[in-house]
Amino acid sequence: MRRNRTRVIRVDLSTRETTSERVPRDWRRDFVGGKGIGARYLYEELSPGTDPTGPENLLAFLVGPLAGFLPGETRYAAVTKSPLTGGFLDSYAGGDFAVRLAGSLDDCIGLLVTGTADRPVRIEVEGGRARVKPTDAWGDDAAETAERFPDAGVACVGPAGEREAAYATIASDGGDHHAGRGGAGAVMGAKRLKAVVARDPPPAVPDDLAARRDRDAETYGRRPTGEWQAAGETIETVDYADEVGILAAEGWTETGFDGVDDIGVEAAAERAAGREAVSAGRDGDGREGAESGPAGVPGGFRIGTPDGEVIPRGAAPITLGAGLGIDDFDRVAELCGVCDRLGLDVIGAGSAVAWAIRAGRAGVVDCPVDFGDAAGAEHLLKAIAARDPPADLDVDPDLPDALADGVDAAVAQFGGDALVPTVKSMALPGFDPRAAVGVALAYATSDRGACHRRARPQEREPLARPDRSLADRVRDVVGEQNARSVLWSLVVDDFVGEAVCADLGAEWLAAIEHPAVADCGGPHRDESERGDAGDAGRPDPSPAALATTGERIWTLTRLFNAREGFDRADDALPEPLRTDAADGTPGVDVDAFDRLLDRYYAARGWGERGLPTPETAERLGLARVVDDATPLDDSPIDSAPAADADD
C-alpha cells in the first residue's frame, strides 16, 4: 500500500505528450503538496509577464499527500496564474471529482498542464497515467458535460470558460462544486481543455489511517463548527453577517438587508429536497453511502429549480441575493444555478451585475437592470458568459464583454467610479470591512486577491471587545494565513481541518513518514534527493515548525506576485470602502489602515514596499529559490512609529 505521493503527471497540450516525473524531496519537505507544491512549480517554471491565457501558463490540478485519507470531503487545488489578477491563484473544490482524482493519480500528487490544444480536448486520468483525447462537448454547460461520463468524476469548463471570462470556474460534479475564484476556468478554456475526467474510484484507506480518520471525524461532529455545518452549512453566513452588521447589500450601498430572512438558512431548509451527499459518505470502492460526511455531518442543501437541482453555498444569498437586492430565495437559487451551469464564479458574477446596476443609475452605461430585478440579472449573467449583448435586454452592446473581464476592466473601459470594491482586481465577498478593519487587512493582503478564506476575522472581530488592539488584529491575520497555507497544502477540507488539525496535520504527516516531518533533526533519508536549499528552513514535526512551513509558502506566493509587479500599492484599501455607505456606515479610516498595514509587514519581516527581505528569505529557506527577477526590500519596515501612534 503506497503511503506517499512522490510524482507528478505532466501534459503538454500543444504536443499531446504526457510524462511522469519525480517531485524533488526537498520540495515535498518544504511545501508539502496542494498550494505549496503548486506555488513552487509556478515560481520555478513561469517567466515574469507570462500571459495567463497563453500556452506557457501552467495549470495544475493538485491533491495533498493524504488525499482520500483525511476526514471530511476530499478536495483538490487548481493552481495557476490568474487571468483576473495577473498574480498567483489557488482555488479549491471538493466532491466526487476530487476523490476520484485522488484515486486516479495513484502515486502522483498532481497533474501539470501546459500548452494549448489545436482543437477542444479532454484529459483522462487513470492508474497514475493521463491521456489526451478529442471531445465534442465544446459548447455544453457543466451539467451536460458531466452527463457524458456517468462512470467517472468530471471537472470541466462551461461556456464562460470557453469564452475566457476572467472569473470563469472549473466546475465539477455537474456544477455542484467549483474551483471558483480568480478565473482558473478561463485558463482551462484558453488551452481548449474542456474537461479532466478521473476514471478510478477513490483510494482505499489503510486500516491504521481509517481508524485515525474515524476518530477525527467523530471529533469534528461534536465540535461547534461541525454542529454549525450540520445545521445550515455555509448558507447561514448571510444570517450571521446581517446580524453582526457586516453584510454588504445592493452593490455595497447598504450594510444590512431587510429581506435577509427570506434568503437565509431557514428559507433554504424549508425549500430543500435534502442534503448533499459528500465524498466521506463513500466506501473504498466509491459506492454511494449516506448523505453525510464526518460523523453524520451533511453537505449543502439541494434545492430544486426549473432547470434542475442546485446546491447554493453561502456566497449565493450574500452576493446574488442581498448584493443584488433580491429577497426571493427561489430566484436566488435559480441565479446560482445559471452561474453553476455556465461556469461563473458567483461572487465575481454578482459583483459585475451590481456594478452594472450602479453604473446604469449613474449614467455611466446603458443598463436598465435595477436592484431586485432577478429576471434582468439572469439575462445579464447569460450575456456575460457569452460575451454578447442579450437580445431581450437593452444594454450597452459592449457591456457584457467588458464585465466578463471583471469590474476593474469595466471601469477602465467605461470610466466612472469603482462603485464595487476589488482587491488586485478580484471582487470582494459580501462581508463589509467598514465595520471590522481586520477584515479589510485580510482582504488587502490576500495573495490571490480579495478572499474571505485566507483569514477570517469576520468571524471574531464584530463580536470582539471594542478595545482590541491593532497588534491583536495583525497577529490573527498573519497566523491564519500561515496556518491555512499548510492546510491547503494538505488540501484538507477547510472546516474539518481547522477544527481537528490543531497541530496543522503533523500527526497525519508523521503517520505516512512524509518528508515535512520525517526529515527533521537529521540527514535526509536519501541524500541523492537532497535539494539545493540544503538544511535552511527545514521543518520539524511540531505545530510551530509547520506554521513556519505555512509562512514559507505564503512568502513564496508573495515573491511570485512581487515578480509580477505587485507591491504595497496593490494592498491598498479599495476606494468604495474609504467612503461612508449610503446608510451612514462610516468608511475605514485610511491612516489607521496604513498603520495596520505597517504592523502587518513588520510581523512578516517585510519592508516598506511590502516585499520580503533577503533576511526573511534566508530564514525561511527561500534564499536559493529567489531569482534575480524578483524584487526584495532591503530591510524590514520599522513599525515603531505606527505603534506609538496607536498608543
PDB file of C-alpha atoms in Angstrom, residues 454 474-484 547 604:
ATOM      1  CA  ARG A 454      -7.163  33.199   3.728  1.00  0.00           C
ATOM      2  CA  VAL A 474      -2.420  41.634  12.828  1.00  0.00           C
ATOM      3  CA  ARG A 475      -1.438  38.549  14.807  1.00  0.00           C
ATOM      4  CA  ASP A 476      -4.729  36.868  13.954  1.00  0.00           C
ATOM      5  CA  VAL A 477      -4.487  37.597  10.217  1.00  0.00           C
ATOM      6  CA  VAL A 478      -0.837  36.517   9.929  1.00  0.00           C
ATOM      7  CA  GLY A 479      -1.404  33.375  11.970  1.00  0.00           C
ATOM      8  CA  GLU A 480      -4.454  32.314   9.993  1.00  0.00           C
ATOM      9  CA  GLN A 481      -2.794  32.985   6.641  1.00  0.00           C
ATOM     10  CA  ASN A 482       0.151  30.803   7.660  1.00  0.00           C
ATOM     11  CA  ALA A 483      -1.995  28.024   9.110  1.00  0.00           C
ATOM     12  CA  ARG A 484      -4.304  27.835   6.096  1.00  0.00           C
ATOM     13  CA  ALA A 547       3.401  27.130  10.966  1.00  0.00           C
ATOM     14  CA  ARG A 604       6.186  39.241   8.393  1.00  0.00           C
TER      15      ARG A 604
END
